[in-house]
Structures are given as structure tokens and as C-alpha cells.
Short mmCIF file of C-alpha atoms in Angstrom, two decimals:
data_model
loop_
_atom_site.label_atom_id
_atom_site.label_comp_id
_atom_site.label_asym_id
_atom_site.label_seq_id
_atom_site.Cartn_x
_atom_site.Cartn_y
_atom_site.Cartn_z
CA MET A 1 -95.98 -26.71 53.08
CA THR A 2 -93.49 -25.06 50.74
CA SER A 3 -89.72 -25.15 50.92
CA ILE A 4 -89.65 -21.54 52.18
CA ASP A 5 -91.84 -22.52 55.10
CA LYS A 6 -89.48 -25.39 55.90
CA ALA A 7 -86.48 -23.05 55.77
CA GLY A 8 -88.25 -20.60 58.08
CA ILE A 9 -88.88 -23.34 60.62
CA ILE A 10 -85.21 -24.40 60.51
CA VAL A 11 -84.01 -20.81 61.03
CA THR A 12 -86.38 -20.41 63.96
CA ILE A 13 -85.09 -23.61 65.56
CA VAL A 14 -81.48 -22.45 65.19
CA ILE A 15 -82.22 -19.06 66.79
CA VAL A 16 -84.03 -20.68 69.68
CA SER A 17 -81.15 -23.12 70.20
CA ILE A 18 -78.62 -20.29 70.36
CA ALA A 19 -80.79 -18.37 72.83
CA LEU A 20 -81.12 -21.43 75.04
CA GLY A 21 -77.37 -21.87 74.92
CA PHE A 22 -76.83 -18.34 76.21
CA LEU A 23 -79.39 -18.78 78.93
CA ALA A 24 -77.77 -21.98 80.10
CA THR A 25 -74.31 -20.41 80.40
CA GLY A 26 -75.36 -17.07 81.73
CA SER A 27 -75.22 -13.71 80.08
CA PRO A 28 -72.59 -12.83 77.49
CA ALA A 29 -71.18 -10.33 79.95
CA ASP A 30 -70.37 -13.21 82.34
CA ILE A 31 -68.05 -14.88 79.76
CA PRO A 32 -64.50 -13.83 80.53
CA VAL A 33 -62.61 -12.44 77.55
CA THR A 34 -58.85 -12.90 77.78
CA ILE A 35 -56.50 -11.67 75.12
CA GLU A 36 -52.98 -12.61 75.88
CA LYS A 37 -50.18 -10.42 74.78
CA THR A 38 -48.10 -12.18 72.13
CA ALA A 39 -44.61 -13.03 73.23
CA VAL A 40 -43.00 -11.45 70.19
CA PRO A 41 -44.40 -8.36 68.53
CA ILE A 42 -45.43 -8.91 64.93
CA LYS A 43 -42.76 -6.53 63.58
CA GLU A 44 -40.03 -8.50 65.36
CA ALA A 45 -41.44 -11.84 64.19
CA THR A 46 -41.56 -10.55 60.62
CA LYS A 47 -37.98 -9.30 60.89
CA GLU A 48 -36.79 -12.65 62.31
CA THR A 49 -38.63 -14.56 59.60
CA SER A 50 -37.14 -12.31 56.94
CA GLU A 51 -33.64 -12.84 58.37
CA LYS A 52 -34.16 -16.62 58.43
CA ILE A 53 -35.34 -16.55 54.81
CA GLN A 54 -32.28 -14.54 53.79
CA GLU A 55 -30.04 -16.94 55.71
CA LEU A 56 -31.67 -19.95 54.02
CA ALA A 57 -31.40 -18.26 50.62
CA LYS A 58 -27.71 -17.60 51.21
CA SER A 59 -27.20 -21.17 52.39
CA GLY A 60 -29.10 -22.50 49.36
CA SER A 61 -27.01 -20.32 47.08
CA GLN A 62 -23.83 -21.71 48.63
CA VAL A 63 -25.12 -25.26 48.16
CA MET A 64 -25.95 -24.50 44.51
CA ASP A 65 -22.46 -23.05 44.01
CA LYS A 66 -20.93 -26.22 45.48
CA VAL A 67 -23.15 -28.45 43.33
CA THR A 68 -22.29 -26.44 40.21
CA GLU A 69 -18.57 -26.62 40.97
CA LYS A 70 -18.77 -30.36 41.67
CA THR A 71 -20.70 -30.91 38.43
CA LYS A 72 -18.06 -29.01 36.45
CA GLN A 73 -15.35 -31.10 38.10
CA VAL A 74 -17.16 -34.37 37.31
CA VAL A 75 -17.68 -33.31 33.68
CA LYS A 76 -14.00 -32.41 33.37
CA GLU A 77 -12.95 -35.75 34.88
CA ALA A 78 -15.35 -37.62 32.59
CA LYS A 79 -13.85 -35.90 29.53
CA GLU A 80 -10.34 -36.75 30.71
CA ILE A 81 -11.32 -40.37 31.29
CA GLY A 82 -12.94 -40.48 27.85
CA GLU A 83 -9.79 -39.11 26.22
CA GLU A 84 -7.62 -41.60 28.12
CA ALA A 85 -9.93 -44.46 27.15
CA LYS A 86 -9.90 -43.37 23.51
CA GLU A 87 -6.12 -43.09 23.54
CA PHE A 88 -5.77 -46.45 25.27
CA THR A 89 -8.14 -48.29 22.95
CA THR A 90 -6.67 -46.85 19.77
CA SER A 91 -3.10 -47.40 20.93
CA LYS A 92 -3.94 -50.96 21.99
CA LEU A 93 -5.90 -51.93 18.89
CA PRO A 94 -4.51 -55.18 17.55
CA SER A 95 -2.86 -55.08 14.17
CA ARG A 96 -4.68 -56.99 11.47
CA LEU A 97 -2.76 -59.16 9.05
CA VAL A 98 -3.45 -59.42 5.32
CA ILE A 99 -1.59 -62.14 3.44
CA ILE A 100 -0.47 -61.79 -0.16
CA PRO A 101 -0.70 -65.52 -0.96
CA THR A 102 1.43 -67.66 -3.20
CA GLY A 103 0.19 -67.40 -6.79
CA THR A 104 -1.00 -63.79 -6.60
CA SER A 105 1.47 -62.90 -9.35
CA VAL A 106 -0.44 -65.16 -11.78
CA PRO A 107 -3.74 -63.94 -13.26
CA GLY A 108 -6.77 -65.82 -11.94
CA CYS A 109 -6.48 -65.10 -8.20
CA GLU A 110 -9.07 -62.35 -8.68
CA ASP A 111 -11.64 -65.10 -9.39
CA GLY A 112 -12.97 -65.79 -5.91
CA ASP A 113 -11.09 -62.85 -4.32
CA LYS A 114 -7.96 -64.87 -3.51
CA CYS A 115 -5.32 -62.24 -4.35
CA TYR A 116 -5.31 -60.94 -0.77
CA ASP A 117 -6.42 -62.84 2.31
CA PRO A 118 -8.81 -61.43 3.44
CA SER A 119 -9.93 -59.54 0.36
CA THR A 120 -12.09 -57.19 2.44
CA LEU A 121 -11.02 -56.22 5.94
CA ILE A 122 -13.07 -54.19 8.44
CA ILE A 123 -11.13 -52.36 11.17
CA PHE A 124 -11.68 -49.60 13.70
CA LYS A 125 -10.42 -46.07 13.24
CA GLY A 126 -6.82 -45.93 14.44
CA GLY A 127 -6.25 -49.60 13.61
CA GLU A 128 -3.20 -50.86 11.76
CA VAL A 129 -3.07 -53.30 8.86
CA ILE A 130 0.06 -55.33 8.12
CA TRP A 131 0.44 -56.89 4.68
CA ARG A 132 2.80 -59.88 4.44
CA ASN A 133 4.04 -61.11 1.06
CA ASP A 134 3.99 -64.93 1.03
CA ASP A 135 4.40 -65.02 -2.76
CA SER A 136 7.75 -65.50 -4.49
CA SER A 137 7.24 -62.32 -6.57
CA ALA A 138 7.44 -58.74 -5.35
CA HIS A 139 4.13 -56.86 -4.95
CA THR A 140 2.86 -53.42 -3.99
CA VAL A 141 -0.01 -52.35 -1.77
CA THR A 142 -1.14 -49.11 -3.39
CA SER A 143 -4.32 -47.22 -2.48
CA GLY A 144 -6.73 -46.59 -5.34
CA ASN A 145 -7.79 -48.88 -8.17
CA ILE A 146 -6.62 -49.95 -11.60
CA VAL A 147 -9.21 -47.78 -13.40
CA SER A 148 -8.55 -44.47 -11.59
CA GLY A 149 -4.98 -45.22 -10.59
CA PRO A 150 -3.28 -44.53 -7.25
CA ASP A 151 -5.00 -42.01 -4.94
CA LYS A 152 -1.90 -41.42 -2.79
CA GLN A 153 -3.52 -42.45 0.53
CA PHE A 154 -0.82 -45.09 1.04
CA ASP A 155 1.78 -46.93 -1.04
CA SER A 156 4.09 -49.68 0.09
CA GLY A 157 6.58 -49.53 -2.72
CA LEU A 158 7.95 -52.98 -3.56
CA ILE A 159 7.30 -55.64 -0.94
CA LEU A 160 9.71 -58.47 -1.56
CA SER A 161 8.95 -62.08 -0.69
CA ASP A 162 8.60 -62.63 3.11
CA GLU A 163 8.57 -58.88 3.79
CA THR A 164 5.80 -56.75 5.29
CA PHE A 165 4.26 -53.32 4.96
CA SER A 166 2.01 -51.67 7.54
CA PHE A 167 -0.30 -48.68 7.54
CA LYS A 168 -2.35 -47.12 10.35
CA PHE A 169 -5.82 -45.93 9.28
CA GLU A 170 -6.76 -42.68 11.04
CA GLU A 171 -9.77 -41.69 8.91
CA LEU A 172 -13.14 -43.40 8.49
CA GLY A 173 -14.01 -44.71 5.05
CA GLU A 174 -13.43 -47.44 2.49
CA TYR A 175 -9.96 -47.78 1.03
CA ASP A 176 -9.49 -49.77 -2.17
CA TYR A 177 -5.98 -50.95 -2.98
CA PHE A 178 -4.21 -52.95 -5.67
CA CYS A 179 -0.81 -54.20 -6.78
CA MET A 180 0.71 -51.92 -9.41
CA ILE A 181 2.80 -54.80 -10.79
CA HIS A 182 -0.11 -57.28 -10.86
CA PRO A 183 -3.19 -55.03 -11.37
CA TRP A 184 -5.71 -57.89 -11.15
CA ALA A 185 -4.79 -58.19 -7.48
CA ASN A 186 -7.09 -55.80 -5.62
CA ALA A 187 -8.90 -55.65 -2.27
CA SER A 188 -10.23 -53.14 0.27
CA VAL A 189 -10.06 -51.99 3.88
CA ILE A 190 -13.17 -50.55 5.55
CA VAL A 191 -12.51 -48.28 8.53
CA LYS A 192 -15.40 -47.79 10.98
#
């Protein structure tokens, strides 16, 4: 028996089963056919659906407008807070002290970087450095170096014994400085 024969037998069984089903229920004419009228005509349903979609689209658009406006407001407030925080932190940065120690007026303090204490200072942008002269001789705090000379970033003029000079660093970078009277005395400030 081939597979076509088997398929023919199955089709025959299906047809016979359907015929028996009709015979058991009566004739197809005896089956009542009821088609109920839909409550809302299709044109009206389509119109209502279209109106609802437009209403939802309008509502969604309004929500998006509100979200966009709120986002703009939050961004603006965040920028303002950032500016206030920046202003607060830079205005509240502690001043850093650099001492011009006793003996700086005598050559030899440059051995071991003892002409300024500390000899290298790292500060934040907007920070202030105060130099205090603890030596008995007058000194200067002049930006630049002995080889190239002053670079006019800052200059204290003469700082007498027990006096101070301060400078606020607003730009990032490394600032070398030296004493014009005692050129072996040199140091640096690094602004980050």
C-alpha cells in the first residue's frame, strides 16, 4: 500500500464523518442562520475610533509638551545650581600659605628646596596663595625664573620681614617664581 492509497483512505473517512454529522443533526436547511444587526454601523465605529485616536494623539502631544517644558526647567535649574556650587567652592577655597623661611637670603637654601616652604604647591583654580616672609631680609615673589626673567603674571614687590603677599590663581597651569633680590630662591605653584 502506497502513501497515496493511505491519503485516499483518510480523505474518504473524513468525508464520511462529515456526512454522518449532517445526518445526525438534520439537513443543512434545518440549521437556523441568525445574523444580528451590529449595534453601531461600521462607518460610525470607524469615525468614533478615529476621534479617539485624535484625542489620544492630542493628549499625548500635550504630555510631551509638558515633559519637554519640565526637562528644560530642570536643565536650567541644574545649570544654576552648578554655577552657584562653582561660585561657592571657588569663593570658599582655603588660602594656602607659603613661608619664606629664615636664611633664604643666604645662598644654599636651594639645596634641598628650602628657600620656600613648600617649594612646590598644588592648588585648585581660583585658589589663593599667601606668602609670608619669616626671614630678616626683604624678598620678592616674582613670576618667571632667573634664566628667562619675570613673566609679569604676578609680582609682590618688596616683602619686608613679617609681611605677606597674596595672589589668586584664576588660570590652570604651572607658575614658577623666584626672588629678584636672591635669585637662587625659586619655587612653583601648580594650578589644577
